Amino acid sequence: NYTRDITNGKRSADLFDLVAYNEDCSFVGALRFICDLFSLDYYKEPEERPESLEILSFVNGLCTENEEFDDTPLKPIDKSVLKYYLPYGNKMFEDDGIPLDTQYKFNVMYDPYSNRIIIPLHDSLGEIVGLKGRLMKYDLEDYEQKYLYMTSGFNKSKYLSGLYETYELIKAQGYCLIFESEKSVMKAYSHGIGSVAILGCQLSRYQVELLTRLNVPLIFALDKDRSLDDIKKECNKFLEQISIWYIYDKDNLLPDKTAPIDDWDAFQVLKKNNTYKFKKGELK
């Protein structure tokens, strides 16, 4: 009887919801619990698919608009790799609204050899599955890349930045903000707000699943340069029963190509006055 009410009618509950409810953990924590229970490897590489089933991959790819079908699992990285970096915060992030205590929370480091700020990417279980480096330089030359993934094989379509670090905040506040970048998550955290970043502007099916199983209202807060149709297209990927909202800067409070959280004062106004309920079917 308890399990019938877990999702409050938003969707059908399943075995993973039961475990998450009983163990008081996230969906990914429930996956890990079941893997441990049956001695399965949570990070196991996918087995080679028989030739007779290759058509399933093809159909899967066709069913997902503008999304490259990638089933590569996230793989944990030995934490000893962090010894090659200096455990220091930086003034560049601090000046940009990410105080040193927040940088410490997210384990921000520095690589003197590449002159990059290192952002460890933790999966929902706290394992390091990737490293991202931001060139510590304000004015970049044309040939210089602002961000680089410092490790190979990182599948961002199976990752939500900030979910591990802010999961308890998300559950306590009763909603989840969805940003594009890790820095937005850090800025929100510095103001006591739990959120995630999708590392881009398009949600994968796996990210939709993770967000759906949070069982809280979701609020999209994509960058200023995303059109209203772009935002609604992402909202439309969820079941009709899921409570979806979006922040849209129709009053032009933000400069182009900025995230809503980049200006805290403007963000508060946007969250209060420019947050709209999404209704399934708004986007044809």
CSV table of C-alpha atoms in Angstrom, one decimal:
chain,number,residue,atom,x,y,z
A,1,ASN,CA,0.0,0.0,0.0
A,2,TYR,CA,2.9,2.4,0.7
A,3,THR,CA,4.4,1.9,-2.7
A,4,ARG,CA,1.2,2.9,-4.5
A,5,ASP,CA,1.6,6.4,-3.2
A,6,ILE,CA,5.3,6.9,-3.6
A,7,THR,CA,5.1,8.9,-6.8
A,8,ASN,CA,1.8,10.6,-5.9
A,9,GLY,CA,0.2,9.5,-9.1
A,10,LYS,CA,2.8,11.2,-11.3
A,11,ARG,CA,3.8,7.9,-12.9
A,12,SER,CA,3.8,4.2,-12.3
A,13,ALA,CA,6.1,3.1,-9.4
A,14,ASP,CA,8.4,0.1,-9.9
A,15,LEU,CA,11.0,-1.9,-8.0
A,16,PHE,CA,13.5,0.9,-8.0
A,17,ASP,CA,11.0,3.3,-6.4
A,18,LEU,CA,10.3,0.7,-3.7
A,19,VAL,CA,14.0,0.4,-2.9
A,20,ALA,CA,14.6,4.1,-3.0
A,21,TYR,CA,11.6,4.6,-0.6
A,22,ASN,CA,12.7,1.9,1.8
A,23,GLU,CA,16.4,2.8,1.8
A,24,ASP,CA,15.7,6.6,1.6
A,25,CYS,CA,18.1,7.0,-1.3
A,26,SER,CA,18.0,8.3,-4.9
A,27,PHE,CA,17.1,6.3,-8.0
A,28,VAL,CA,20.8,5.8,-8.7
A,29,GLY,CA,21.3,4.7,-5.1
A,30,ALA,CA,18.5,2.1,-5.6
A,31,LEU,CA,20.3,0.9,-8.7
A,32,ARG,CA,23.5,0.5,-6.8
A,33,PHE,CA,21.7,-1.3,-3.9
A,34,ILE,CA,20.2,-3.9,-6.2
A,35,CYS,CA,23.5,-4.4,-8.0
A,36,ASP,CA,25.2,-5.0,-4.6
A,37,LEU,CA,22.4,-7.3,-3.5
A,38,PHE,CA,22.9,-9.6,-6.5
A,39,SER,CA,26.7,-9.1,-6.9
A,40,LEU,CA,26.3,-7.2,-10.2
A,41,ASP,CA,28.8,-4.6,-11.4
A,42,TYR,CA,27.1,-1.2,-11.5
A,43,TYR,CA,29.8,0.1,-13.9
A,44,LYS,CA,29.9,-3.0,-16.2
A,45,GLU,CA,30.6,-2.4,-19.8
A,46,PRO,CA,27.7,-3.3,-22.1
A,47,GLU,CA,28.0,-6.8,-23.6
A,48,GLU,CA,28.4,-7.2,-27.3
A,49,ARG,CA,25.0,-7.0,-28.9
A,50,PRO,CA,24.1,-10.0,-31.1
A,51,GLU,CA,23.8,-9.2,-34.8
A,52,SER,CA,20.1,-10.1,-34.7
A,53,LEU,CA,19.4,-7.3,-32.2
A,54,GLU,CA,21.4,-4.5,-34.0
A,55,ILE,CA,18.1,-3.3,-35.5
A,56,LEU,CA,17.1,-2.2,-32.0
A,57,SER,CA,20.0,0.3,-31.8
A,58,PHE,CA,19.0,1.6,-35.2
A,59,VAL,CA,15.3,2.1,-34.2
A,60,ASN,CA,16.4,3.6,-30.9
A,61,GLY,CA,18.4,6.2,-32.8
A,62,LEU,CA,15.5,7.1,-35.1
A,63,CYS,CA,13.2,7.6,-32.1
A,64,THR,CA,15.3,10.2,-30.5
A,65,GLU,CA,15.3,13.5,-32.3
A,66,ASN,CA,18.6,15.4,-32.3
A,67,GLU,CA,20.2,13.0,-29.9
A,68,GLU,CA,23.1,10.8,-30.8
A,69,PHE,CA,22.4,7.3,-29.4
A,70,ASP,CA,25.2,6.6,-27.0
A,71,ASP,CA,24.8,3.8,-24.5
A,72,THR,CA,28.4,4.0,-23.2
A,73,PRO,CA,28.3,3.7,-19.4
A,74,LEU,CA,30.1,6.2,-17.1
A,75,LYS,CA,33.2,4.6,-15.7
A,76,PRO,CA,34.7,5.6,-12.3
A,77,ILE,CA,38.2,7.1,-12.3
A,78,ASP,CA,40.8,6.3,-9.6
A,79,LYS,CA,40.6,9.2,-7.2
A,80,SER,CA,44.4,9.1,-7.0
A,81,VAL,CA,44.4,11.1,-10.2
A,82,LEU,CA,43.6,14.2,-8.1
A,83,LYS,CA,47.0,14.1,-6.5
A,84,TYR,CA,48.3,15.6,-9.8
A,85,TYR,CA,46.3,18.8,-9.1
A,86,LEU,CA,46.6,21.5,-6.5
A,87,PRO,CA,43.7,21.6,-4.0
A,88,TYR,CA,43.2,25.3,-4.3
A,89,GLY,CA,40.2,27.5,-5.2
A,90,ASN,CA,40.7,30.4,-7.6
A,91,LYS,CA,39.8,34.1,-7.8
A,92,MET,CA,38.4,33.8,-11.3
A,93,PHE,CA,35.5,31.7,-10.1
A,94,GLU,CA,35.2,33.8,-6.9
A,95,ASP,CA,34.8,37.0,-8.9
A,96,ASP,CA,32.2,35.2,-11.0
A,97,GLY,CA,30.0,34.5,-8.0
A,98,ILE,CA,31.4,31.2,-6.7
A,99,PRO,CA,32.9,31.7,-3.2
A,100,LEU,CA,35.8,29.6,-2.0
A,101,ASP,CA,33.7,27.5,0.4
A,102,THR,CA,31.5,26.5,-2.6
A,103,GLN,CA,34.6,25.7,-4.6
A,104,TYR,CA,35.7,23.5,-1.8
A,105,LYS,CA,32.3,21.7,-1.7
A,106,PHE,CA,32.6,20.9,-5.4
A,107,ASN,CA,36.3,19.9,-5.0
A,108,VAL,CA,37.5,22.6,-7.5
A,109,MET,CA,41.3,22.3,-8.1
A,110,TYR,CA,44.0,23.8,-10.2
A,111,ASP,CA,46.4,22.3,-12.8
A,112,PRO,CA,49.6,24.4,-13.0
A,113,TYR,CA,50.9,22.6,-16.1
A,114,SER,CA,47.9,23.4,-18.3
A,115,ASN,CA,46.8,26.5,-16.4
A,116,ARG,CA,43.3,25.1,-16.0
A,117,ILE,CA,40.8,25.1,-13.2
A,118,ILE,CA,39.9,21.5,-12.7
A,119,ILE,CA,36.3,20.5,-12.0
A,120,PRO,CA,35.9,16.9,-10.9
A,121,LEU,CA,32.7,15.4,-12.2
A,122,HIS,CA,31.0,13.1,-9.6
A,123,ASP,CA,28.3,10.7,-10.6
A,124,SER,CA,25.2,10.3,-8.4
A,125,LEU,CA,27.1,7.9,-6.1
A,126,GLY,CA,30.0,10.3,-5.6
A,127,GLU,CA,32.4,8.5,-7.8
A,128,ILE,CA,34.6,10.6,-10.1
A,129,VAL,CA,33.7,9.8,-13.7
A,130,GLY,CA,35.4,12.7,-15.4
A,131,LEU,CA,37.5,15.8,-15.1
A,132,LYS,CA,36.7,19.1,-16.9
A,133,GLY,CA,39.3,21.9,-17.2
A,134,ARG,CA,38.6,25.6,-17.6
A,135,LEU,CA,41.5,27.7,-19.0
A,136,MET,CA,42.4,30.2,-16.3
A,137,LYS,CA,42.6,33.1,-18.7
A,138,TYR,CA,40.1,35.9,-19.3
A,139,ASP,CA,40.9,36.9,-22.9
A,140,LEU,CA,41.3,33.8,-25.0
A,141,GLU,CA,43.0,33.5,-28.4
A,142,ASP,CA,41.0,32.0,-31.3
A,143,TYR,CA,42.9,28.8,-31.1
A,144,GLU,CA,42.4,28.4,-27.3
A,145,GLN,CA,39.6,26.2,-25.9
A,146,LYS,CA,37.9,27.6,-22.8
A,147,TYR,CA,36.7,24.1,-21.6
A,148,LEU,CA,38.3,20.7,-22.1
A,149,TYR,CA,37.4,17.3,-20.8
A,150,MET,CA,40.6,16.1,-19.3
A,151,THR,CA,39.7,12.4,-19.4
A,152,SER,CA,38.6,10.3,-22.4
A,153,GLY,CA,35.3,8.4,-22.7
A,154,PHE,CA,33.1,10.7,-20.7
A,155,ASN,CA,29.5,10.3,-21.8
A,156,LYS,CA,27.7,13.5,-20.7
A,157,SER,CA,24.3,12.2,-21.9
A,158,LYS,CA,24.4,9.9,-18.8
A,159,TYR,CA,25.4,12.6,-16.4
A,160,LEU,CA,23.7,15.3,-14.3
A,161,SER,CA,26.2,17.8,-12.8
A,162,GLY,CA,25.4,18.7,-9.2
A,163,LEU,CA,23.0,15.8,-8.5
A,164,TYR,CA,25.4,14.2,-6.0
A,165,GLU,CA,26.5,17.5,-4.3
A,166,THR,CA,23.0,19.0,-4.0
A,167,TYR,CA,20.6,16.0,-3.8
A,168,GLU,CA,19.7,16.7,-0.2
A,169,LEU,CA,19.1,20.4,-0.9
A,170,ILE,CA,16.8,19.5,-3.9
A,171,LYS,CA,14.7,17.1,-1.7
A,172,ALA,CA,14.5,19.6,1.1
A,173,GLN,CA,13.4,22.6,-1.0
A,174,GLY,CA,10.9,20.4,-2.9
A,175,TYR,CA,11.9,21.3,-6.5
A,176,CYS,CA,14.9,21.1,-8.8
A,177,LEU,CA,16.3,23.9,-11.0
A,178,ILE,CA,17.8,22.7,-14.3
A,179,PHE,CA,20.8,24.8,-15.7
A,180,GLU,CA,23.2,24.2,-18.6
A,181,SER,CA,26.6,24.5,-16.9
A,182,GLU,CA,28.4,23.3,-13.7
A,183,LYS,CA,29.2,26.9,-12.8
A,184,SER,CA,25.4,27.7,-12.6
A,185,VAL,CA,25.0,24.8,-10.2
A,186,MET,CA,27.8,26.2,-8.0
A,187,LYS,CA,26.4,29.7,-8.1
A,188,ALA,CA,23.0,28.4,-7.1
A,189,TYR,CA,24.5,26.3,-4.3
A,190,SER,CA,26.2,29.4,-2.9
A,191,HIS,CA,22.7,30.9,-2.4
A,192,GLY,CA,21.4,27.7,-0.7
A,193,ILE,CA,19.6,26.4,-3.8
A,194,GLY,CA,19.9,22.8,-5.1
A,195,SER,CA,20.1,22.3,-8.8
A,196,VAL,CA,21.6,20.2,-11.7
A,197,ALA,CA,23.2,21.0,-15.0
A,198,ILE,CA,22.7,19.0,-18.2
A,199,LEU,CA,26.1,20.2,-19.7
A,200,GLY,CA,24.4,21.6,-22.8
A,201,CYS,CA,20.9,22.6,-23.9
A,202,GLN,CA,19.4,19.2,-24.8
A,203,LEU,CA,18.3,16.5,-22.4
A,204,SER,CA,19.1,12.9,-23.1
A,205,ARG,CA,16.6,10.1,-22.3
A,206,TYR,CA,18.8,9.0,-19.4
A,207,GLN,CA,18.8,12.5,-17.9
A,208,VAL,CA,15.0,12.7,-18.3
A,209,GLU,CA,14.7,9.4,-16.4
A,210,LEU,CA,17.0,10.6,-13.6
A,211,LEU,CA,15.1,13.9,-13.3
A,212,THR,CA,11.7,12.2,-13.4
A,213,ARG,CA,12.6,9.9,-10.5
A,214,LEU,CA,13.4,12.9,-8.2
A,215,ASN,CA,9.7,13.2,-7.8
A,216,VAL,CA,9.8,16.9,-7.4
A,217,PRO,CA,8.7,19.8,-9.7
A,218,LEU,CA,11.3,20.6,-12.3
A,219,ILE,CA,12.2,24.2,-13.3
A,220,PHE,CA,14.1,24.8,-16.5
A,221,ALA,CA,16.5,27.8,-16.3
A,222,LEU,CA,18.3,27.6,-19.6
A,223,ASP,CA,20.6,30.3,-20.9
A,224,LYS,CA,19.3,33.6,-22.3
A,225,ASP,CA,20.1,32.7,-25.9
A,226,ARG,CA,17.6,29.8,-25.9
A,227,SER,CA,14.4,30.5,-27.6
A,228,LEU,CA,11.0,29.8,-26.0
A,229,ASP,CA,10.5,27.0,-28.5
A,230,ASP,CA,13.9,25.5,-27.5
A,231,ILE,CA,12.9,25.5,-23.8
A,232,LYS,CA,9.4,24.1,-24.5
A,233,LYS,CA,11.0,21.3,-26.6
A,234,GLU,CA,13.0,20.1,-23.6
A,235,CYS,CA,9.9,20.4,-21.3
A,236,ASN,CA,8.0,18.3,-23.7
A,237,LYS,CA,10.3,15.3,-23.2
A,238,PHE,CA,8.6,14.5,-19.8
A,239,LEU,CA,5.4,12.7,-19.0
A,240,GLU,CA,2.3,14.8,-18.8
A,241,GLN,CA,1.9,14.0,-15.1
A,242,ILE,CA,5.3,15.5,-14.2
A,243,SER,CA,5.2,19.1,-12.9
A,244,ILE,CA,7.4,21.1,-15.3
A,245,TRP,CA,8.1,24.9,-15.1
A,246,TYR,CA,10.4,27.2,-17.0
A,247,ILE,CA,12.0,30.5,-16.5
A,248,TYR,CA,11.9,32.8,-19.5
A,249,ASP,CA,13.3,36.3,-19.6
A,250,LYS,CA,10.6,38.0,-21.7
A,251,ASP,CA,11.4,41.3,-20.1
A,252,ASN,CA,15.1,41.2,-21.2
A,253,LEU,CA,16.6,41.5,-17.7
A,254,LEU,CA,19.7,39.5,-18.7
A,255,PRO,CA,22.4,40.1,-21.4
A,256,ASP,CA,22.6,37.6,-24.2
A,257,LYS,CA,24.3,34.2,-23.7
A,258,THR,CA,24.1,34.4,-19.9
A,259,ALA,CA,22.5,32.0,-17.5
A,260,PRO,CA,19.7,33.2,-15.3
A,261,ILE,CA,21.7,32.7,-12.1
A,262,ASP,CA,24.6,34.9,-13.4
A,263,ASP,CA,22.8,37.9,-12.0
A,264,TRP,CA,21.4,37.1,-8.5
A,265,ASP,CA,19.2,40.1,-8.3
A,266,ALA,CA,17.8,39.5,-11.8
A,267,PHE,CA,17.4,35.8,-11.0
A,268,GLN,CA,15.2,36.5,-8.0
A,269,VAL,CA,12.9,38.7,-10.1
A,270,LEU,CA,12.8,36.1,-12.9
A,271,LYS,CA,12.0,33.3,-10.5
A,272,LYS,CA,9.2,35.3,-8.9
A,273,ASN,CA,7.7,37.0,-12.0
A,274,ASN,CA,8.8,35.0,-15.1
A,275,THR,CA,8.4,31.4,-14.1
A,276,TYR,CA,5.7,29.7,-16.2
A,277,LYS,CA,3.9,26.4,-15.9
A,278,PHE,CA,4.4,24.1,-18.9
A,279,LYS,CA,1.4,22.3,-20.3
A,280,LYS,CA,2.0,19.3,-22.5
A,281,GLY,CA,1.0,20.0,-26.0
A,282,GLU,CA,2.1,23.7,-26.0
A,283,LEU,CA,4.7,22.8,-28.5
A,284,LYS,CA,3.3,21.3,-31.7
